[in-house]
XYZ file of C-alpha atoms in Angstrom:
705
model
C -25.633 9.918 22.969
C -25.048 8.026 19.733
C -25.887 4.415 19.068
C -23.033 2.231 17.842
C -24.242 2.017 14.246
C -20.856 1.628 12.619
C -19.377 -0.832 10.162
C -15.612 -1.374 10.207
C -13.811 -1.172 6.868
C -11.573 -3.931 5.595
C -8.193 -2.198 5.829
C -4.877 -3.881 6.694
C -4.242 -4.909 10.267
C -2.741 -2.023 12.188
C 0.855 -2.194 13.315
C 0.618 -1.707 17.098
C 2.563 1.561 17.227
C 1.823 2.917 13.774
C -0.744 5.464 14.925
C 1.714 6.970 17.404
C 4.759 7.253 15.164
C 6.486 10.570 14.601
C 6.698 11.372 10.885
C 10.224 11.493 9.540
C 10.902 15.024 8.425
C 13.728 14.155 6.068
C 12.085 11.396 4.088
C 10.232 11.774 0.800
C 6.502 12.495 0.884
C 5.200 11.524 -2.525
C 1.503 10.963 -3.055
C 2.152 7.214 -2.935
C 4.024 7.555 0.374
C 1.248 9.676 1.843
C -1.496 7.266 0.801
C 0.527 4.313 2.111
C 0.987 6.061 5.448
C -2.706 6.939 5.602
C -3.773 3.353 5.030
C -1.449 2.254 7.828
C -2.581 5.069 10.128
C -6.234 4.330 9.447
C -6.038 0.537 9.537
C -8.963 -0.670 11.653
C -9.911 2.972 12.288
C -12.286 3.707 9.378
C -15.965 3.300 10.095
C -19.116 3.749 8.056
C -21.465 5.525 10.467
C -25.059 5.720 9.280
C -25.925 8.380 11.846
C -23.016 10.673 10.927
C -25.205 13.405 9.398
C -27.183 13.631 12.608
C -24.020 13.421 14.746
C -22.304 16.247 12.850
C -25.159 18.599 11.965
C -28.152 17.382 13.989
C -27.780 20.168 16.574
C -27.898 22.735 13.768
C -30.513 21.282 11.386
C -33.043 18.817 12.783
C -35.389 16.783 10.605
C -38.340 19.125 11.112
C -36.285 22.108 9.948
C -34.959 20.133 6.986
C -38.561 19.375 5.951
C -39.276 23.115 5.848
C -36.211 23.753 3.695
C -37.171 21.013 1.219
C -40.669 22.464 0.965
C -39.153 25.862 0.062
C -36.901 24.297 -2.560
C -39.838 22.511 -4.202
C -41.730 25.803 -4.337
C -38.690 27.470 -5.940
C -38.358 24.706 -8.541
C -34.866 23.715 -7.394
C -35.970 20.131 -6.737
C -38.917 18.041 -7.838
C -40.258 14.702 -6.667
C -42.142 11.935 -8.412
C -43.177 8.346 -7.916
C -42.117 5.740 -10.445
C -44.977 4.886 -12.834
C -47.132 7.689 -11.409
C -47.710 11.038 -13.123
C -46.030 14.056 -11.586
C -49.354 15.724 -10.886
C -50.392 12.835 -8.653
C -47.511 13.329 -6.194
C -48.380 15.135 -2.991
C -45.268 17.108 -2.049
C -46.003 17.118 1.675
C -46.485 13.359 1.745
C -43.221 12.893 -0.155
C -41.377 15.173 2.283
C -42.681 13.267 5.304
C -41.691 9.993 3.643
C -38.220 11.388 3.026
C -37.922 12.478 6.661
C -38.975 9.033 7.871
C -36.459 7.417 5.520
C -33.661 9.657 6.820
C -34.580 8.883 10.421
C -34.733 5.166 9.683
C -31.347 5.281 7.967
C -29.638 6.952 10.917
C -31.232 4.390 13.248
C -29.812 1.562 11.178
C -33.091 0.355 9.703
C -32.965 -1.351 6.329
C -36.178 0.311 5.103
C -36.663 0.563 1.338
C -36.069 4.106 0.115
C -37.269 3.901 -3.502
C -40.900 5.019 -3.259
C -39.993 8.529 -4.455
C -37.353 9.891 -6.801
C -35.954 13.382 -6.232
C -34.650 15.351 -9.217
C -32.336 18.323 -8.672
C -31.895 21.247 -11.025
C -28.293 21.660 -12.241
C -26.921 18.747 -10.224
C -23.155 18.813 -9.589
C -20.997 18.919 -12.698
C -17.314 19.699 -13.192
C -17.988 23.346 -13.986
C -21.098 23.930 -11.905
C -20.691 22.158 -8.581
C -20.237 25.268 -6.452
C -23.138 27.138 -8.055
C -25.361 24.101 -7.490
C -24.418 23.857 -3.803
C -24.661 27.574 -3.097
C -27.978 27.944 -4.951
C -29.510 25.310 -2.693
C -28.099 26.986 0.430
C -29.405 30.382 -0.658
C -32.749 28.834 -1.482
C -33.014 27.636 2.138
C -31.464 30.514 4.060
C -31.584 34.264 4.009
C -28.341 36.099 3.414
C -28.307 37.227 7.043
C -28.366 33.625 8.280
C -25.665 32.353 5.902
C -22.162 32.332 7.395
C -20.242 30.157 4.938
C -20.396 29.281 1.250
C -18.524 27.049 -1.174
C -16.059 28.335 -3.757
C -13.684 26.854 -6.336
C -9.990 27.633 -5.660
C -9.031 30.536 -7.917
C -5.744 29.188 -9.233
C -6.504 26.079 -11.267
C -2.980 25.632 -12.633
C -1.033 25.395 -9.368
C -1.262 23.332 -6.228
C -3.339 24.672 -3.350
C -0.920 26.619 -1.105
C 0.476 25.774 2.316
C 0.456 22.000 2.216
C 3.704 21.817 4.240
C 6.053 20.510 1.612
C 4.161 17.410 0.543
C 5.371 16.185 -2.854
C 2.040 16.187 -4.637
C -0.180 18.476 -6.671
C -3.005 18.657 -4.160
C -5.904 20.991 -4.915
C -9.460 20.501 -3.601
C -12.214 20.844 -6.200
C -14.111 23.153 -3.872
C -13.609 24.679 -0.430
C -15.794 26.182 2.290
C -14.956 29.691 3.501
C -16.753 32.463 5.406
C -18.874 34.166 2.756
C -17.091 37.515 3.221
C -13.737 35.835 2.444
C -14.701 33.416 -0.338
C -13.718 35.738 -3.214
C -10.489 36.925 -1.593
C -7.642 34.922 -3.149
C -5.464 35.575 -0.083
C -7.655 33.148 1.876
C -7.435 30.316 -0.630
C -4.987 28.084 1.240
C -5.080 25.066 3.537
C -4.446 27.062 6.721
C -7.703 29.032 6.431
C -10.353 26.842 4.797
C -13.219 25.546 6.897
C -13.697 22.395 4.817
C -12.256 20.831 1.625
C -14.310 19.016 -1.004
C -13.878 16.638 -3.923
C -15.881 16.066 -7.120
C -15.573 12.795 -9.059
C -17.547 11.284 -11.898
C -16.899 7.738 -10.672
C -15.249 5.664 -7.929
C -16.639 6.839 -4.598
C -13.896 4.954 -2.725
C -11.235 7.055 -4.435
C -13.166 10.190 -3.453
C -13.045 9.021 0.150
C -9.273 8.645 0.009
C -8.858 11.999 -1.707
C -10.848 14.019 0.837
C -9.005 12.140 3.587
C -5.765 13.497 2.146
C -7.251 17.003 2.197
C -8.377 16.491 5.789
C -4.915 15.314 6.762
C -3.233 18.434 5.396
C -5.932 20.735 6.830
C -5.340 19.195 10.244
C -1.593 19.565 9.813
C -1.727 23.164 8.648
C -4.217 24.713 11.056
C -3.505 25.399 14.725
C -6.003 23.920 17.137
C -7.861 21.523 14.860
C -9.847 18.925 16.819
C -11.386 17.331 13.725
C -12.041 18.063 10.036
C -15.325 17.587 8.153
C -15.355 17.269 4.364
C -17.654 16.233 1.547
C -17.257 14.418 -1.775
C -19.600 14.050 -4.763
C -19.561 11.070 -7.099
C -22.500 11.492 -9.455
C -25.605 11.734 -7.239
C -23.766 10.076 -4.347
C -22.570 12.255 -1.480
C -19.921 11.093 1.004
C -19.660 12.978 4.294
C -16.358 12.452 6.118
C -15.145 13.397 9.585
C -11.571 12.678 10.660
C -10.157 13.047 14.151
C -7.179 11.575 16.003
C -8.993 8.254 16.448
C -9.506 7.806 12.726
C -12.328 8.360 10.252
C -16.110 8.144 10.133
C -18.052 8.475 6.904
C -21.501 7.946 5.454
C -22.794 7.901 1.892
C -26.237 8.654 0.507
C -27.906 9.160 -2.862
C -29.477 12.622 -3.116
C -32.119 11.308 -5.538
C -33.473 8.977 -2.843
C -35.901 10.110 -0.161
C -33.631 9.772 2.858
C -30.679 11.065 0.859
C -32.546 14.198 -0.210
C -33.268 15.175 3.400
C -29.718 14.380 4.533
C -28.325 16.416 1.648
C -30.200 19.502 2.830
C -29.093 18.959 6.432
C -25.472 18.729 5.321
C -25.509 21.804 3.073
C -27.375 24.022 5.526
C -25.206 22.676 8.339
C -22.049 23.718 6.494
C -23.568 27.134 5.764
C -24.513 28.042 9.343
C -21.815 26.168 11.281
C -19.377 28.011 13.511
C -15.642 27.358 13.428
C -16.059 25.225 16.550
C -18.827 23.205 14.866
C -16.406 22.500 12.017
C -13.564 21.346 14.257
C -11.546 24.320 15.498
C -10.617 24.321 19.182
C -12.202 27.191 21.178
C -9.237 27.066 23.587
C -6.819 28.007 20.783
C -7.124 31.655 19.784
C -5.919 32.232 16.246
C -5.204 35.254 14.100
C -4.787 35.843 10.386
C -1.332 36.856 9.218
C -0.023 37.768 5.780
C 2.808 35.626 4.443
C 4.277 34.393 1.180
C 4.511 30.881 -0.224
C 5.855 29.224 -3.343
C 3.582 26.692 -4.989
C 4.196 24.020 -7.602
C 2.576 23.609 -10.981
C -0.115 20.953 -11.058
C 1.047 17.563 -12.343
C 4.681 18.438 -11.641
C 6.934 16.510 -9.310
C 7.948 19.668 -7.471
C 6.769 19.982 -3.883
C 5.415 23.096 -2.279
C 7.669 25.248 -0.173
C 7.015 28.116 2.174
C 9.668 29.933 4.151
C 7.597 32.007 6.532
C 8.032 32.046 10.262
C 4.663 30.517 11.080
C 5.538 27.216 9.402
C 6.874 24.198 11.212
C 10.088 22.276 10.783
C 8.187 19.474 9.072
C 8.954 20.913 5.637
C 11.374 19.440 3.172
C 14.359 21.308 1.725
C 13.635 21.634 -1.980
C 14.196 23.800 -5.010
C 10.726 25.283 -5.434
C 9.385 26.441 -8.816
C 9.292 30.218 -9.289
C 5.622 30.822 -8.441
C 5.468 33.001 -5.328
C 2.127 34.133 -3.936
C 0.923 36.311 -1.086
C -1.497 34.690 1.359
C -3.305 35.141 4.634
C -2.505 32.273 7.012
C -4.143 31.175 10.241
C -1.667 31.229 13.143
C -2.037 30.521 16.859
C -1.990 33.616 19.066
C -2.923 32.175 22.470
C -3.859 28.882 24.121
C -5.928 28.562 27.298
C -5.321 25.554 29.547
C -7.643 24.504 32.367
C -6.910 22.329 35.372
C -10.503 21.051 35.568
C -13.809 21.301 33.725
C -15.001 23.951 36.188
C -11.815 26.044 36.134
C -12.939 29.650 35.532
C -9.409 31.086 35.492
C -7.539 29.175 32.759
C -3.795 29.543 32.336
C -3.064 31.853 29.411
C -0.132 31.048 27.120
C 0.937 33.638 24.577
C 2.058 31.780 21.436
C 5.179 33.051 19.698
C 5.444 30.421 16.981
C 5.358 26.779 16.002
C 8.536 24.798 16.565
C 7.411 21.234 15.750
C 4.475 19.785 13.852
C 3.681 16.107 13.423
C -0.074 16.441 13.124
C -1.886 13.829 11.040
C -5.136 11.918 11.122
C -5.207 9.142 13.661
C -2.488 9.269 16.292
C -1.036 11.751 18.723
C -0.990 14.634 16.240
C 1.788 16.435 18.132
C 2.219 20.181 17.739
C 4.744 22.093 19.872
C 4.636 25.853 20.271
C 7.082 28.368 21.683
C 5.115 30.222 24.357
C 5.223 32.598 27.290
C 2.978 32.103 30.305
C 0.989 35.176 31.287
C 1.549 36.372 34.831
C 5.090 34.975 35.041
C 8.527 36.109 33.939
C 7.712 37.454 30.499
C 11.178 36.755 29.092
C 11.140 33.028 29.891
C 10.500 30.961 26.785
C 8.575 27.721 27.130
C 7.631 24.845 24.860
C 3.909 24.002 24.972
C 3.238 20.555 23.527
C -0.258 19.694 22.284
C -0.997 15.997 21.701
C -3.840 13.482 21.706
C -2.917 10.676 24.086
C -4.484 7.251 24.244
C -6.661 7.150 27.351
C -4.982 4.006 28.615
C -1.660 5.904 28.656
C -2.831 9.126 30.329
C -2.355 8.197 33.957
C 0.794 6.257 33.107
C 2.410 9.274 31.437
C 1.759 11.575 34.395
C 3.031 8.883 36.755
C 6.211 8.424 34.680
C 6.937 12.171 34.774
C 6.331 12.253 38.530
C 8.441 9.140 39.121
C 11.337 10.545 37.070
C 11.185 13.912 38.824
C 10.944 12.406 42.305
C 13.846 10.107 41.431
C 16.097 13.031 40.544
C 16.545 11.928 36.932
C 18.785 14.351 35.018
C 19.325 15.032 31.318
C 15.658 14.242 30.670
C 13.296 17.113 29.943
C 10.298 16.709 32.258
C 6.995 18.566 32.093
C 6.542 21.583 34.360
C 2.767 21.344 33.954
C 0.378 18.781 32.475
C -3.178 19.806 31.540
C -6.103 17.936 30.058
C -8.200 19.985 27.658
C -11.893 20.731 28.238
C -14.477 21.782 25.648
C -18.091 22.582 26.520
C -17.433 21.551 30.111
C -16.252 18.056 29.178
C -12.828 16.459 28.975
C -11.938 16.633 25.298
C -11.833 13.064 24.008
C -12.284 11.780 20.486
C -14.955 9.157 21.130
C -16.934 10.675 23.994
C -16.731 14.417 23.314
C -16.158 14.783 19.568
C -18.081 11.702 18.409
C -20.458 11.699 21.383
C -20.532 7.945 21.889
C -21.581 6.419 25.174
C -18.949 5.446 27.738
C -17.482 2.075 26.875
C -17.686 2.605 23.121
C -13.925 2.297 22.752
C -14.076 -1.289 23.960
C -17.087 -2.060 21.753
C -15.613 -0.524 18.604
C -12.011 -1.521 19.194
C -10.894 2.059 18.490
C -8.387 4.126 20.453
C -10.078 6.796 22.522
C -7.758 9.787 22.786
C -7.703 12.793 25.104
C -6.221 16.173 24.223
C -3.336 16.977 26.582
C -1.010 19.974 26.940
C 2.449 19.695 28.489
C 4.616 22.685 29.409
C 8.418 22.327 29.170
C 11.426 24.606 29.289
C 12.389 25.530 25.728
C 15.427 23.774 24.248
C 17.159 23.796 20.855
C 15.869 21.452 18.110
C 18.413 19.077 16.631
C 18.573 20.778 13.233
C 20.127 23.830 14.899
C 23.256 21.943 16.041
C 26.431 24.073 16.101
C 28.989 21.423 15.152
C 29.621 17.685 15.104
C 31.095 18.048 18.615
C 27.885 19.758 19.760
C 25.838 16.843 18.401
C 28.030 14.157 20.014
C 27.960 15.929 23.391
C 24.168 16.114 23.154
C 23.803 12.398 22.352
C 26.150 11.420 25.197
C 24.195 13.537 27.686
C 20.848 12.252 26.417
C 22.145 8.692 26.856
C 23.073 9.580 30.440
C 19.453 10.633 30.874
C 18.290 7.351 29.404
C 20.562 5.494 31.823
C 19.006 7.354 34.765
C 15.529 6.431 33.523
C 16.503 2.760 33.276
C 17.865 2.850 36.811
C 14.387 4.006 37.878
C 12.859 1.101 35.909
C 11.550 3.418 33.152
C 12.022 2.488 29.486
C 11.713 5.311 26.927
C 10.858 3.215 23.818
C 10.899 6.057 21.263
C 14.509 7.124 20.742
C 14.766 9.247 17.579
C 16.308 12.437 16.230
C 13.141 14.327 17.175
C 13.395 13.195 20.794
C 16.837 14.583 21.569
C 17.075 18.352 22.079
C 20.103 20.530 22.739
C 21.010 23.174 25.293
C 20.181 26.773 24.435
C 23.708 27.894 25.296
C 27.046 26.256 26.254
C 26.756 27.300 29.912
C 23.973 24.805 30.689
C 24.956 21.837 32.826
C 23.858 19.420 30.081
C 24.355 19.769 26.345
C 21.606 17.317 25.401
C 18.269 16.163 26.825
C 15.999 13.224 26.143
C 12.382 14.268 25.620
C 8.950 12.765 24.949
C 7.933 10.221 27.571
C 4.597 9.588 25.814
C 5.572 5.977 25.135
C 7.708 5.474 28.227
C 6.728 2.610 30.485
C 7.974 0.696 33.453
C 9.091 -2.196 31.244
C 5.943 -2.979 29.301
C 7.359 -4.727 26.265
C 4.886 -3.723 23.548
C 6.652 -2.639 20.366
C 6.782 1.137 19.987
C 8.941 3.768 18.346
C 9.673 5.720 15.180
C 10.300 3.253 12.379
C 13.689 4.407 10.955
C 15.123 4.365 14.476
C 13.477 1.176 15.765
C 15.594 -1.864 16.597
C 15.449 -4.667 14.055
C 14.256 -7.190 16.632
C 11.370 -4.885 17.613
C 10.364 -4.440 13.982
C 10.248 -8.232 13.800
C 7.848 -8.360 16.739
C 10.317 -9.067 19.526
C 10.436 -7.570 23.012
C 11.399 -3.928 23.462
C 14.032 -3.683 26.178
C 17.063 -1.579 27.093
C 19.240 -2.991 24.309
C 16.622 -1.999 21.735
C 16.594 1.606 22.965
C 20.407 1.677 22.724
C 20.208 0.364 19.177
C 17.889 3.284 18.381
C 20.615 5.693 19.579
C 22.940 3.954 17.093
C 20.499 4.785 14.267
C 20.210 8.398 15.459
C 23.987 8.802 15.088
C 24.147 6.983 11.756
C 21.242 8.868 10.140
C 22.516 12.218 11.409
C 25.189 12.215 8.701
C 22.542 11.535 6.040
C 20.209 14.245 7.332
C 22.496 17.295 7.376
C 25.365 18.629 5.275
C 26.779 20.336 8.336
C 25.800 23.109 10.732
C 23.961 26.219 9.597
C 26.036 29.409 9.298
C 26.763 31.165 12.571
C 24.654 34.194 11.674
C 21.635 32.040 10.896
C 21.986 30.193 14.197
C 22.321 33.466 16.103
C 19.100 34.724 14.519
C 17.367 31.428 15.275
C 18.397 31.670 18.937
C 17.108 35.234 19.177
C 13.764 34.227 17.657
C 13.181 31.171 19.839
C 13.723 28.756 16.912
C 10.264 29.499 15.518
C 11.191 31.187 12.258
C 12.099 29.999 8.808
C 14.669 32.768 8.990
C 13.391 34.835 6.072
C 16.084 35.330 3.443
C 18.187 32.637 5.150
C 15.883 30.030 3.549
C 18.500 29.184 0.932
C 20.977 28.314 3.687
C 18.392 26.070 5.311
C 17.740 24.174 2.082
C 21.423 23.444 1.546
C 21.832 22.434 5.202
C 19.303 19.585 5.188
C 19.446 16.530 2.963
C 16.872 14.040 1.819
C 17.797 10.528 2.846
C 19.012 8.127 0.168
C 16.206 6.081 -1.337
C 17.065 2.962 0.675
C 16.840 4.848 3.975
C 13.601 6.547 2.953
C 12.097 3.062 2.748
C 12.709 2.699 6.480
C 9.849 5.170 7.033
C 7.205 3.342 4.982
C 5.818 -0.140 4.579
C 5.491 -3.052 6.950
C 7.677 -3.414 10.022
C 8.965 -6.744 8.763
C 10.057 -5.299 5.394
C 11.810 -2.393 7.140
C 13.608 -4.847 9.433
C 14.812 -6.930 6.476
C 16.021 -3.806 4.659
C 17.940 -2.574 7.695
C 19.517 -5.943 8.427
C 20.578 -6.424 4.814
C 22.230 -3.010 4.712
C 24.054 -3.014 8.043
C 25.331 -6.572 7.694
C 27.074 -5.570 4.455
C 30.105 -3.630 5.728
C 31.107 -2.711 2.193
C 27.765 -0.992 1.578
C 27.947 0.852 4.888
C 31.475 2.093 4.151
C 30.447 3.095 0.640
C 27.477 5.065 1.987
C 29.705 6.965 4.401
C 32.244 7.757 1.690
C 29.487 9.128 -0.525
C 28.156 11.210 2.338
C 31.606 12.620 3.083
C 31.608 14.465 -0.230
C 28.210 15.980 0.609
C 29.298 18.289 3.383
C 31.318 16.151 5.808
C 34.635 15.937 3.928
C 36.427 18.090 6.538
C 35.252 15.743 9.295
C 35.803 12.466 7.526
C 38.815 11.569 9.695
C 36.887 12.199 12.910
C 33.835 10.356 11.535
C 36.107 7.385 10.837
C 36.983 7.264 14.548
C 33.397 7.818 15.762
C 31.167 5.445 13.827
C 33.142 2.168 13.446
C 33.350 1.295 17.176
C 29.630 1.982 17.589
C 28.873 -0.064 14.476
C 30.985 -2.951 15.750
C 29.209 -2.871 19.115
C 25.811 -3.509 17.493
C 26.626 -5.436 14.322
C 29.797 -7.469 14.715
C 30.404 -7.910 18.457
C 28.646 -10.701 20.314
C 28.655 -8.851 23.645
C 25.547 -7.017 24.852
C 25.864 -3.206 24.473
C 25.648 -1.138 27.646
C 25.144 2.516 28.464
C 28.666 2.813 29.830
C 30.353 1.255 26.784
C 28.320 3.376 24.357
C 28.799 6.631 26.295
C 32.492 5.781 26.725
C 32.985 5.681 22.946
C 31.388 9.131 22.623
C 33.389 10.667 25.487
C 36.654 9.197 24.183
C 35.944 10.641 20.748
C 35.325 14.094 22.280
C 38.700 13.903 24.056
C 40.441 13.082 20.774
C 38.525 15.697 18.752
C 37.602 18.432 21.276
C 37.129 21.208 18.719
C 35.743 21.247 15.163
C 37.968 21.839 12.128
C 38.366 25.399 10.909
C 35.124 26.749 9.475
C 32.975 23.968 10.994
C 32.048 25.591 14.298
C 28.889 27.717 14.089
C 28.358 28.243 17.812
C 27.091 31.835 18.198
C 28.467 32.212 21.739
C 31.866 33.534 22.902
C 33.557 33.662 26.322
C 34.866 37.163 25.782
C 37.344 36.532 22.997
C 37.139 32.861 21.983
C 34.302 31.132 20.214
C 32.735 28.385 22.300
C 32.048 24.888 21.036
């Protein structure tokens, strides 16, 4: 059990809901945006932990073993030790090693013991062109080939971005990566979905190195199925920074490898990386993965072009872009099965066969939601399910299960409720960030002021993601039905508090009793008025720090409808939607990728700003825009020529009454008035214009809507 030897970093005060926000798929993700988001995600969640080396690698390389390795390296001439103002011949190596071990132990115990009695000099210390050789030579000097599992390697392609970064607009490429030694020289494995650890090499500015490896960790966590945490390393001169990120934030420690304690810790880190298992390095043993060949298009370094991949294992988090013509073949890590247990002692876990990834909002710090299309073994094999994996704040765990039970017992309709809820267990313990991953004592969350999160799986019936809407009528029916579900929740004294495009799903076919369903009760509460939500869809008063009530949820529905027209040009072609339905909505649809890119739009720059920055600034931006009716009308006219020109007349009858209800009218909006506007519109425009209905279903001879 670890001592609480941590020092909080001076980052901005965290917005209360920032760590639980869903990322906005359609907004820009420049390097600046990503770093801004990371600083907000990690506010008050970055800690300098002096015992991190021992916490991460202590079970693999203890101090006594590290002493033996250092002794071997001295004998091999890879490192030498001397005392200032004393001749080299006068230094007793064994005494120096013991001093180094004591210094390392004192450092991890938080002692401020002087560490300058010996100076350690390394042969071929890290340089731009020799970092990997330096690291691997030390590992091979300590370990036999038979005992070495992993080694470091420089990414082969130095002119293009490192593949499979999920559409981020930046030229990200780690300086070195850790791979199994039998895969390190296979270029197919040089991508974010496969690496065991990323690394960074800088000549100066250790703080920038910390931010850079955090970016690598964030994308590694996003790209790989079943990541519990990511460990990485950065070099800045003789200074090493070891970083571990999980869904509660970041821990790091720094040490100088020329100092006594730093020399020992350096060996523990390198040997630890070399002999660690995938589980030691953060992969979840309950998620069984496989390697699958795919193709990806990567951008040229220093360009403004984002990455793009169109393969079926990727999530819907990617941006629609015109990728540069650099297509590569890769091997990607994909989830094959997930095992869920009902208790720590459950010897017969429930086996879910994974068919693909349908939603991915993984990040560092926060819920890190990933949703898979799955089939449960031992049941009807043709029934498709959605298996949601998320890290929930401990204080919300019991509340979430109670909310689901309360809604189900109350007969709430048009809300997608969990069929099963599991907590994850690793090594016989409930999988939590602070007590299982970081191994702190119970009560550490209160002492540190950090969210403790537990990994939870929820099983749902599969529904259709919003981007696969068939027509404008299909979308409006779905919103009206989802609002009916919200009304039922409110009648049961349950407030959703996270209305967004991502949290409304559509029926799989027109024969279902409801066309739309409200999902994601993670933030639902029985009228606890803390501010929560997804920033572009949050009510202005909530962004300003006001109470979050029913009216604020209704205002979020208003933003869902408004932003819909700025997110899509129109429905996908009927053939693409038919293929998506047949494949459980998990695929990028192969050669239909071009259709997908023309279907989805990036938001205008003003609306992209509603995803980044302070809540107060977002509130001011929203208020300024919506209170200017001329600007709103101008925005809609511009959007009409980008795919909605055939529906402009119907749009003109749909949006203005909703806009007036929230912006110009003094009366308080209600479910009935809002739903009434949508139902009246559907009566006036029951079918789409010619060529604007992509529903793949027919009732014998006529196409359904």
